[in-house]
Amino acid sequence: MYRHLEHRLAQAVLQCLQRRHPGVALPTAVIEQPPNVELGDFAIPIFPLAKPLRSAPLRIAEEIRAAIGPIEGIAELNVAPPGYLNVKIDRAWMASALAADQKPAADIPAGKILVEHTSINPNKAAHIGHLRNAILGDTFVRLLRYAGREVDIQNYIDNTGVQVADVVVGFTHIEKKSRAEIEALASQPRFDYYCWDLYARVSQWYEQDAEHKQARRETLHAIEDASSETAAIAELISTAVLRRHLETMDRLDIEYDFLPRESEILHLHFWDAAFAKLKESGVLTFETDGKNKGCWIMRRAGTSSSVSPVSPVVKDVDSPATISEDDQKVIVRSNNTVGYVGKDIAYHMWKFGLLGRDFGYRKFHHYPNAHDCWISALQGDKDHPHFGDVTENYNVIDVRQSEAQNTVIEALRGLGHEEAANHLTHFSYGMVVLTPRCAAELGYTLSDEDKTRPFIEVSGRRGFGVKADDLLDQLIASAKKEVDPRHPELSEAERESIATQIAVGALRFFMLKYTKQSLIAFDFKDALSFEGETGPYAQYAVVRATSIFNKAGLDPETFSASTHVGTAAPAVRPGQRPADASAVPTAFGELLAAEGGNEIWELWLAASKTSYIVDQCISTTEPAYLAKHAFQLAQLFSAFYHRHPILSEPDEKRKQFLLATVAVVRRELIRTLAAMGITVPPVM
């Protein structure tokens, strides 16, 4: 309701001024929030209107207040120097709308949105850094769906890249295992853990002798030949690891719709089609000199078209333009292997329906909730959902991939697909690192220098990091230590389920409460804390609210709707006689305007902002605002709970009002947490 009322107010102000000043181009009214509710619920700075209206801000504010007329949901407008309109919401109107859970119609844009996230190399177990990607991406999907958008979730699988090639090298060159032996290992639980250790060993093997890297080059080339034994082994390994990744993410209630694989982009000739278009348009040029001789290159994103005076000029036989060597981005290597960015360009052309080709599709994973995840194939099932042809695309990839993402965007522009380029968003985020204390707890040997550092980077090649499943296991075990003594009456399975909900809530909230560009220094002690700005704190607020209704014998889900605030008698327990209708306040405004009403109004106002915050998160691609909203709502509710003895309140009117407050806050907290992928256990 808050978002709807804000839009209505801004529109009313603009229409008022347009009526009085026809033909004057006016900016949209900016709506701010005053520092406290005593001043108002909205503040409109008039200063941007002074220049086009050629009048003092204070005078314009007076003009608006006098001429705007009644606005549904707005109680009063007050002028404040040096040029503000402070606006107060009609508290009874807002409370009634919230209690009834009114949802004004929203203008939902047409078209499907694609969110690509997780995208772990299928060569080893997922680690804590991958969890941040997946949680950010999954939360953004939930936010978009909350806002009514149609969303496809894709998880790009780089199954022909260097990382997979290195594990293949480990099995075939170091361990000398046959395809049958690898297949037997792949069928074992936590095969991804085995690959984690092997991947680190391969890195050490490369360091022992530079000649060993020849095995990587040969393996990379062989993987691109779909008919080779090496490609079959890579397929076996990557598929087995991918299944483990899906199982890991499912523990966090993270699902996918489609898994496009790099192998199909190559074997279905996506790249060939894209390559032809890129050459024809002049986006790619062939290099005949310098360090990139024999490569197909394009201009590095963000560089000028002019040649650097300090860099050698490279002659290009295919284009009159020249690109300095420093500004060149290699797309196809001199050995004719295409790099990651080239395949990514082809993939994005498919996403926007610009390639003229499609994948084969087959079912790959069936989730417990009956949702199917599809995977790309050379030949697939005839009946499958339609993927691709999206209007917007968000790629959740860490900040280190900014140049690669910008290169894809510039390639689309160079091909003339400006609209697609404008609707491709790199949802970047900072890395997750470890505190020295966390690294020591994991058993890693730290140097004296390491111990003094603020953080230590995770390194898959060194085998250094926190595996996602290990972290989840430890979080669940820690939560269960709290649950077991508090609820011995529950079964082991029930206590395990509650501990899992708490642990997942703690992890997801921890990953979301930091702004996405922040570097997170992970520490077990901080993540496992159940106090302060944490998931369990917000979950507990809902559990406490639910317990109030349980003790009263009322259903919190239907309480507010059944009271029809101001028009009917309050909800009653089964078998209880209805209270006198006069016990229900004719308007909640009476109690919200009474002594202490501002404090309770702040709680109602915060509860009204869920959709407003969701819009803010989407427009800024910043889910941290949602975590702040959940924490603030839980904090305000905690203060309310301790100040007001709800069930022992002797005044029936006030008691119903307090119960309605609890019901609304509980509902909005549940919705907010659900948008973060956090469920609430029955007890804590």
CSV table of C-alpha atoms in Angstrom, one decimal, residues 54-426:
chain,number,residue,atom,x,y,z
A,54,ARG,CA,10.2,30.6,-11.8
A,55,SER,CA,9.0,30.9,-8.2
A,56,ALA,CA,10.3,30.4,-4.7
A,57,PRO,CA,10.0,26.8,-3.4
A,58,LEU,CA,8.0,27.9,-0.3
A,59,ARG,CA,5.5,29.7,-2.5
A,60,ILE,CA,5.1,26.7,-4.8
A,61,ALA,CA,4.5,24.4,-1.8
A,62,GLU,CA,1.8,26.8,-0.5
A,63,GLU,CA,0.2,26.8,-4.0
A,64,ILE,CA,0.2,23.0,-4.1
A,65,ARG,CA,-1.3,22.6,-0.6
A,66,ALA,CA,-4.1,25.1,-1.4
A,67,ALA,CA,-5.0,23.7,-4.9
A,68,ILE,CA,-4.4,20.0,-4.8
A,69,GLY,CA,-7.7,18.9,-3.3
A,70,PRO,CA,-8.5,15.6,-1.5
A,71,ILE,CA,-6.3,12.6,-2.2
A,72,GLU,CA,-7.6,9.2,-1.0
A,73,GLY,CA,-5.4,7.9,1.7
A,74,ILE,CA,-3.8,11.3,2.5
A,75,ALA,CA,-4.9,13.1,5.7
A,76,GLU,CA,-3.0,16.4,5.4
A,77,LEU,CA,-0.3,18.4,3.7
A,78,ASN,CA,1.8,20.9,5.6
A,79,VAL,CA,4.3,23.4,4.3
A,80,ALA,CA,7.7,23.5,5.9
A,81,PRO,CA,10.6,25.9,5.2
A,82,PRO,CA,12.7,26.3,3.2
A,83,GLY,CA,10.5,24.5,0.7
A,84,TYR,CA,9.0,21.1,1.6
A,85,LEU,CA,5.5,19.6,1.7
A,86,ASN,CA,5.2,17.2,4.6
A,87,VAL,CA,2.5,14.7,4.0
A,88,LYS,CA,0.6,12.7,6.6
A,89,ILE,CA,-1.1,9.4,5.6
A,90,ASP,CA,-4.7,8.8,6.7
A,91,ARG,CA,-3.8,6.2,9.4
A,92,ALA,CA,-7.3,4.7,9.6
A,93,TRP,CA,-7.4,4.3,5.8
A,94,MET,CA,-4.0,2.7,5.7
A,95,ALA,CA,-4.6,0.4,8.6
A,96,SER,CA,-7.9,-0.8,7.2
A,97,ALA,CA,-6.4,-1.5,3.8
A,98,LEU,CA,-3.4,-3.3,5.3
A,99,ALA,CA,-5.6,-5.4,7.7
A,100,ALA,CA,-7.8,-6.4,4.7
A,101,ASP,CA,-4.6,-7.1,2.7
A,102,GLN,CA,-5.8,-5.0,-0.2
A,103,LYS,CA,-3.5,-5.3,-3.2
A,104,PRO,CA,-4.0,-2.4,-5.7
A,105,ALA,CA,-3.5,-3.5,-9.3
A,106,ALA,CA,0.0,-3.1,-10.5
A,107,ASP,CA,1.3,-2.2,-14.0
A,108,ILE,CA,3.4,-5.3,-14.9
A,109,PRO,CA,5.6,-5.0,-18.0
A,110,ALA,CA,5.1,-7.6,-20.7
A,111,GLY,CA,7.9,-10.1,-21.6
A,112,LYS,CA,9.9,-12.8,-19.9
A,113,ILE,CA,13.0,-12.1,-17.8
A,114,LEU,CA,15.9,-14.5,-17.7
A,115,VAL,CA,18.1,-14.7,-14.6
A,116,GLU,CA,21.3,-16.7,-15.0
A,117,HIS,CA,23.0,-17.6,-11.8
A,118,THR,CA,25.2,-20.1,-10.0
A,119,SER,CA,27.1,-21.3,-13.1
A,120,ILE,CA,29.6,-23.3,-11.2
A,121,ASN,CA,32.3,-25.1,-13.3
A,122,PRO,CA,31.3,-28.8,-13.1
A,123,ASN,CA,34.7,-30.0,-11.9
A,124,LYS,CA,34.5,-30.1,-8.1
A,125,ALA,CA,32.3,-29.4,-5.1
A,126,ALA,CA,30.5,-26.1,-4.7
A,127,HIS,CA,32.1,-23.8,-2.2
A,128,ILE,CA,31.0,-20.8,-0.1
A,129,GLY,CA,31.6,-18.3,-2.9
A,130,HIS,CA,29.2,-20.2,-5.2
A,131,LEU,CA,26.6,-20.0,-2.4
A,132,ARG,CA,26.7,-16.2,-2.5
A,133,ASN,CA,26.1,-16.3,-6.2
A,134,ALA,CA,23.2,-18.8,-6.0
A,135,ILE,CA,21.5,-17.1,-3.0
A,136,LEU,CA,21.7,-13.6,-4.7
A,137,GLY,CA,20.4,-15.0,-8.0
A,138,ASP,CA,17.6,-17.1,-6.4
A,139,THR,CA,16.5,-14.1,-4.2
A,140,PHE,CA,16.4,-11.9,-7.3
A,141,VAL,CA,14.2,-14.4,-9.0
A,142,ARG,CA,11.8,-14.4,-6.0
A,143,LEU,CA,11.7,-10.6,-6.0
A,144,LEU,CA,10.8,-10.5,-9.7
A,145,ARG,CA,8.1,-13.1,-9.2
A,146,TYR,CA,6.8,-11.3,-6.2
A,147,ALA,CA,6.4,-8.3,-8.5
A,148,GLY,CA,4.4,-10.4,-10.9
A,149,ARG,CA,7.1,-11.0,-13.6
A,150,GLU,CA,7.5,-14.2,-15.6
A,151,VAL,CA,11.0,-15.5,-15.0
A,152,ASP,CA,13.2,-18.3,-16.4
A,153,ILE,CA,16.1,-19.5,-14.3
A,154,GLN,CA,19.2,-20.7,-16.1
A,155,ASN,CA,22.4,-22.2,-14.8
A,156,TYR,CA,25.1,-22.0,-17.5
A,157,ILE,CA,27.3,-25.1,-17.5
A,158,ASP,CA,30.9,-24.7,-18.8
A,159,ASN,CA,31.6,-28.3,-19.4
A,160,THR,CA,34.3,-27.9,-22.1
A,161,GLY,CA,36.5,-25.3,-20.3
A,162,VAL,CA,39.9,-25.4,-18.6
A,163,GLN,CA,38.6,-26.4,-15.2
A,164,VAL,CA,36.9,-29.6,-16.5
A,165,ALA,CA,39.9,-30.3,-18.7
A,166,ASP,CA,42.2,-30.2,-15.6
A,167,VAL,CA,40.1,-32.8,-13.8
A,168,VAL,CA,40.1,-35.0,-16.9
A,169,VAL,CA,43.9,-34.6,-16.9
A,170,GLY,CA,44.0,-35.6,-13.3
A,171,PHE,CA,42.1,-38.8,-13.9
A,172,THR,CA,43.8,-39.8,-17.1
A,173,HIS,CA,47.4,-38.6,-16.6
A,174,ILE,CA,48.0,-38.6,-12.9
A,175,GLU,CA,45.7,-41.4,-11.7
A,176,LYS,CA,45.8,-43.3,-15.0
A,177,LYS,CA,42.2,-44.4,-14.6
A,178,SER,CA,40.1,-45.8,-17.3
A,179,ARG,CA,36.7,-44.6,-18.3
A,180,ALA,CA,35.0,-47.5,-16.5
A,181,GLU,CA,37.0,-46.8,-13.3
A,182,ILE,CA,36.0,-43.1,-13.5
A,183,GLU,CA,32.4,-44.1,-14.0
A,184,ALA,CA,32.5,-46.3,-10.9
A,185,LEU,CA,33.8,-43.4,-8.8
A,186,ALA,CA,31.3,-41.0,-10.2
A,187,SER,CA,28.4,-43.2,-8.9
A,188,GLN,CA,29.7,-42.8,-5.3
A,189,PRO,CA,28.3,-40.2,-2.9
A,190,ARG,CA,30.1,-36.9,-2.9
A,191,PHE,CA,32.1,-37.6,-6.1
A,192,ASP,CA,32.5,-33.8,-6.2
A,193,TYR,CA,34.6,-33.9,-3.1
A,194,TYR,CA,36.9,-36.4,-4.8
A,195,CYS,CA,37.3,-34.0,-7.7
A,196,TRP,CA,38.0,-31.1,-5.3
A,197,ASP,CA,41.1,-32.9,-4.0
A,198,LEU,CA,42.1,-34.1,-7.5
A,199,TYR,CA,41.8,-30.6,-9.0
A,200,ALA,CA,44.2,-29.2,-6.4
A,201,ARG,CA,46.7,-32.1,-7.1
A,202,VAL,CA,46.6,-31.3,-10.9
A,203,SER,CA,47.5,-27.7,-10.1
A,204,GLN,CA,50.5,-28.9,-8.2
A,205,TRP,CA,51.4,-31.3,-11.0
A,206,TYR,CA,51.5,-28.4,-13.5
A,207,GLU,CA,53.8,-26.5,-11.2
A,208,GLN,CA,56.3,-29.4,-11.1
A,209,ASP,CA,57.0,-29.4,-14.8
A,210,ALA,CA,55.9,-26.8,-17.4
A,211,GLU,CA,55.7,-29.6,-20.0
A,212,HIS,CA,52.8,-31.0,-18.0
A,213,LYS,CA,50.6,-28.2,-19.3
A,214,GLN,CA,50.8,-29.7,-22.7
A,215,ALA,CA,48.3,-32.3,-21.4
A,216,ARG,CA,45.8,-29.6,-20.7
A,217,ARG,CA,46.1,-28.1,-24.2
A,218,GLU,CA,45.6,-31.5,-25.8
A,219,THR,CA,42.7,-32.3,-23.5
A,220,LEU,CA,41.0,-29.0,-24.2
A,221,HIS,CA,41.2,-29.6,-27.9
A,222,ALA,CA,40.0,-33.2,-27.6
A,223,ILE,CA,36.9,-32.2,-25.5
A,224,GLU,CA,35.6,-30.1,-28.3
A,225,ASP,CA,35.4,-33.3,-30.5
A,226,ALA,CA,32.1,-34.8,-29.5
A,227,SER,CA,33.1,-38.2,-30.8
A,228,SER,CA,36.4,-38.6,-28.8
A,229,GLU,CA,37.0,-40.7,-25.7
A,230,THR,CA,38.2,-37.6,-23.9
A,231,ALA,CA,34.9,-35.8,-24.6
A,232,ALA,CA,33.0,-38.8,-23.3
A,233,ILE,CA,35.1,-38.8,-20.0
A,234,ALA,CA,34.6,-35.1,-19.7
A,235,GLU,CA,30.8,-35.6,-20.1
A,236,LEU,CA,30.8,-38.3,-17.5
A,237,ILE,CA,32.7,-36.2,-14.9
A,238,SER,CA,30.9,-32.9,-15.5
A,239,THR,CA,27.4,-34.5,-15.4
A,240,ALA,CA,28.1,-36.4,-12.2
A,241,VAL,CA,29.5,-33.2,-10.5
A,242,LEU,CA,26.5,-31.2,-11.9
A,243,ARG,CA,24.1,-33.6,-10.3
A,244,ARG,CA,25.8,-33.1,-7.0
A,245,HIS,CA,25.6,-29.3,-7.4
A,246,LEU,CA,21.9,-29.5,-7.9
A,247,GLU,CA,21.5,-31.6,-4.8
A,248,THR,CA,23.6,-29.1,-2.8
A,249,MET,CA,21.5,-26.1,-4.0
A,250,ASP,CA,18.3,-27.9,-3.4
A,251,ARG,CA,19.2,-28.0,0.3
A,252,LEU,CA,18.8,-24.2,0.1
A,253,ASP,CA,15.5,-24.5,-1.9
A,254,ILE,CA,17.3,-23.2,-5.0
A,255,GLU,CA,16.0,-24.6,-8.3
A,256,TYR,CA,16.6,-24.1,-12.0
A,257,ASP,CA,14.5,-24.4,-15.1
A,258,PHE,CA,17.2,-25.0,-17.7
A,259,LEU,CA,20.9,-25.9,-17.8
A,260,PRO,CA,22.4,-24.8,-21.1
A,261,ARG,CA,25.8,-26.4,-21.7
A,262,GLU,CA,28.8,-25.1,-23.5
A,263,SER,CA,29.2,-28.4,-25.3
A,264,GLU,CA,25.9,-27.9,-27.2
A,265,ILE,CA,26.8,-24.3,-28.0
A,266,LEU,CA,29.8,-25.8,-29.9
A,267,HIS,CA,28.3,-29.0,-31.3
A,268,LEU,CA,25.0,-27.5,-32.4
A,269,HIS,CA,27.1,-24.8,-34.2
A,270,PHE,CA,25.8,-21.9,-32.2
A,271,TRP,CA,29.2,-20.5,-32.2
A,272,ASP,CA,29.6,-21.0,-36.0
A,273,ALA,CA,26.4,-19.0,-36.6
A,274,ALA,CA,27.5,-16.3,-34.2
A,275,PHE,CA,31.0,-16.2,-35.7
A,276,ALA,CA,29.7,-15.7,-39.2
A,277,LYS,CA,27.6,-12.7,-38.0
A,278,LEU,CA,30.4,-11.2,-36.0
A,279,LYS,CA,32.8,-11.3,-38.9
A,280,GLU,CA,30.3,-10.0,-41.4
A,281,SER,CA,29.4,-7.0,-39.2
A,282,GLY,CA,33.1,-6.2,-38.6
A,283,VAL,CA,32.8,-6.8,-34.8
A,284,LEU,CA,35.6,-9.4,-35.1
A,285,THR,CA,38.8,-8.9,-37.1
A,286,PHE,CA,41.6,-11.2,-38.0
A,287,GLU,CA,45.0,-10.2,-36.5
A,288,THR,CA,48.0,-10.6,-38.8
A,289,ASP,CA,50.8,-9.3,-36.5
A,290,GLY,CA,52.0,-8.9,-32.9
A,291,LYS,CA,51.4,-11.1,-29.9
A,292,ASN,CA,47.8,-12.0,-31.1
A,293,LYS,CA,48.8,-13.0,-34.6
A,294,GLY,CA,46.5,-15.5,-36.1
A,295,CYS,CA,43.7,-14.7,-33.6
A,296,TRP,CA,40.2,-13.3,-34.2
A,297,ILE,CA,39.9,-10.2,-32.0
A,298,MET,CA,37.5,-7.5,-31.1
A,299,ARG,CA,38.0,-4.1,-29.3
A,300,ARG,CA,38.2,-4.5,-25.6
A,301,ALA,CA,35.1,-3.1,-23.9
A,302,GLY,CA,35.5,0.4,-22.6
A,303,THR,CA,38.5,1.3,-24.8
A,304,SER,CA,38.6,4.2,-27.2
A,305,SER,CA,38.5,3.7,-31.0
A,306,SER,CA,41.6,5.8,-31.3
A,307,VAL,CA,45.0,4.1,-31.4
A,308,SER,CA,47.1,4.5,-28.3
A,309,PRO,CA,50.3,6.5,-29.0
A,310,VAL,CA,52.4,4.2,-26.8
A,311,SER,CA,51.1,0.9,-28.2
A,312,PRO,CA,52.1,-0.6,-31.6
A,313,VAL,CA,49.5,-0.2,-34.3
A,314,VAL,CA,48.3,-3.5,-35.7
A,315,LYS,CA,47.4,-3.7,-39.4
A,316,ASP,CA,44.1,-5.5,-40.0
A,317,VAL,CA,43.4,-6.8,-43.4
A,318,ASP,CA,39.7,-7.2,-42.8
A,319,SER,CA,38.8,-3.8,-41.5
A,320,PRO,CA,40.0,-0.2,-42.2
A,321,ALA,CA,39.9,0.4,-38.4
A,322,THR,CA,43.0,-0.5,-36.3
A,323,ILE,CA,43.0,-1.6,-32.7
A,324,SER,CA,46.0,-1.1,-30.5
A,325,GLU,CA,47.5,-4.3,-29.1
A,326,ASP,CA,46.6,-3.3,-25.6
A,327,ASP,CA,43.0,-2.8,-26.6
A,328,GLN,CA,42.5,-6.2,-28.3
A,329,LYS,CA,40.3,-8.9,-26.8
A,330,VAL,CA,41.0,-12.4,-28.2
A,331,ILE,CA,37.8,-14.2,-29.1
A,332,VAL,CA,39.3,-17.1,-31.2
A,333,ARG,CA,42.8,-18.2,-30.4
A,334,SER,CA,45.4,-18.8,-33.1
A,335,ASN,CA,44.8,-22.6,-32.8
A,336,ASN,CA,41.2,-22.0,-33.8
A,337,THR,CA,39.8,-22.8,-30.3
A,338,VAL,CA,37.1,-20.3,-29.3
A,339,GLY,CA,37.5,-18.6,-25.9
A,340,TYR,CA,34.8,-18.4,-23.1
A,341,VAL,CA,33.7,-14.9,-24.2
A,342,GLY,CA,33.0,-16.0,-27.8
A,343,LYS,CA,30.8,-18.9,-26.7
A,344,ASP,CA,29.1,-16.5,-24.3
A,345,ILE,CA,28.3,-14.1,-27.1
A,346,ALA,CA,26.6,-16.9,-29.0
A,347,TYR,CA,24.7,-17.9,-25.9
A,348,HIS,CA,23.4,-14.4,-25.4
A,349,MET,CA,22.3,-14.1,-29.0
A,350,TRP,CA,20.2,-17.2,-28.4
A,351,LYS,CA,18.8,-15.8,-25.2
A,352,PHE,CA,17.4,-12.8,-27.0
A,353,GLY,CA,16.2,-14.9,-30.0
A,354,LEU,CA,18.8,-13.4,-32.3
A,355,LEU,CA,20.7,-16.6,-33.5
A,356,GLY,CA,18.2,-18.5,-35.5
A,357,ARG,CA,19.1,-21.8,-33.8
A,358,ASP,CA,17.9,-23.7,-30.7
A,359,PHE,CA,19.0,-26.4,-28.3
A,360,GLY,CA,17.7,-29.9,-28.0
A,361,TYR,CA,16.1,-30.4,-24.6
A,362,ARG,CA,15.8,-33.3,-22.2
A,363,LYS,CA,14.7,-33.7,-18.6
A,364,PHE,CA,17.6,-33.8,-16.3
A,365,HIS,CA,16.5,-33.4,-12.7
A,366,HIS,CA,13.1,-33.9,-11.0
A,367,TYR,CA,12.8,-31.9,-7.8
A,368,PRO,CA,10.8,-33.2,-4.8
A,369,ASN,CA,8.2,-30.6,-5.4
A,370,ALA,CA,7.6,-32.1,-8.9
A,371,HIS,CA,9.4,-29.3,-10.8
A,372,ASP,CA,11.5,-30.5,-13.7
A,373,CYS,CA,14.9,-29.0,-14.6
A,374,TRP,CA,15.9,-29.4,-18.3
A,375,ILE,CA,19.3,-29.7,-19.8
A,376,SER,CA,20.6,-28.9,-23.3
A,377,ALA,CA,21.2,-31.9,-25.7
A,378,LEU,CA,22.1,-32.5,-29.3
A,379,GLN,CA,18.7,-34.2,-29.7
A,380,GLY,CA,16.0,-33.9,-27.1
A,381,ASP,CA,12.4,-34.5,-26.3
A,382,LYS,CA,9.7,-33.1,-28.7
A,383,ASP,CA,7.6,-31.7,-25.8
A,384,HIS,CA,9.5,-29.2,-23.7
A,385,PRO,CA,9.0,-25.7,-22.3
A,386,HIS,CA,10.0,-22.8,-24.4
A,387,PHE,CA,13.3,-21.2,-23.3
A,388,GLY,CA,14.9,-18.1,-24.7
A,389,ASP,CA,13.4,-15.2,-26.6
A,390,VAL,CA,13.5,-13.1,-23.4
A,391,THR,CA,13.1,-9.3,-23.1
A,392,GLU,CA,15.5,-8.8,-20.2
A,393,ASN,CA,18.5,-10.7,-18.9
A,394,TYR,CA,20.3,-10.6,-15.6
A,395,ASN,CA,23.6,-12.4,-15.2
A,396,VAL,CA,24.7,-13.0,-11.6
A,397,ILE,CA,28.5,-13.2,-12.0
A,398,ASP,CA,31.1,-11.8,-9.6
A,399,VAL,CA,32.8,-8.5,-10.2
A,400,ARG,CA,36.0,-10.1,-11.6
A,401,GLN,CA,34.0,-11.0,-14.8
A,402,SER,CA,33.0,-7.4,-15.5
A,403,GLU,CA,35.2,-7.1,-18.6
A,404,ALA,CA,33.9,-10.3,-20.1
A,405,GLN,CA,30.3,-9.2,-19.5
A,406,ASN,CA,30.9,-5.8,-21.0
A,407,THR,CA,32.5,-7.5,-24.0
A,408,VAL,CA,29.3,-9.5,-24.6
A,409,ILE,CA,27.3,-6.3,-24.4
A,410,GLU,CA,29.5,-4.5,-26.8
A,411,ALA,CA,29.4,-7.4,-29.2
A,412,LEU,CA,25.6,-7.2,-29.2
A,413,ARG,CA,25.8,-3.5,-29.9
A,414,GLY,CA,28.3,-4.0,-32.7
A,415,LEU,CA,25.8,-6.5,-34.3
A,416,GLY,CA,23.2,-3.8,-34.2
A,417,HIS,CA,21.1,-5.3,-31.4
A,418,GLU,CA,21.0,-2.1,-29.2
A,419,GLU,CA,17.8,-3.1,-27.4
A,420,ALA,CA,19.2,-6.5,-26.3
A,421,ALA,CA,22.5,-4.8,-25.2
A,422,ASN,CA,20.5,-2.3,-23.1
A,423,HIS,CA,18.5,-5.1,-21.4
A,424,LEU,CA,21.5,-7.2,-20.6
A,425,THR,CA,22.5,-6.5,-17.0
A,426,HIS,CA,25.6,-7.8,-15.2
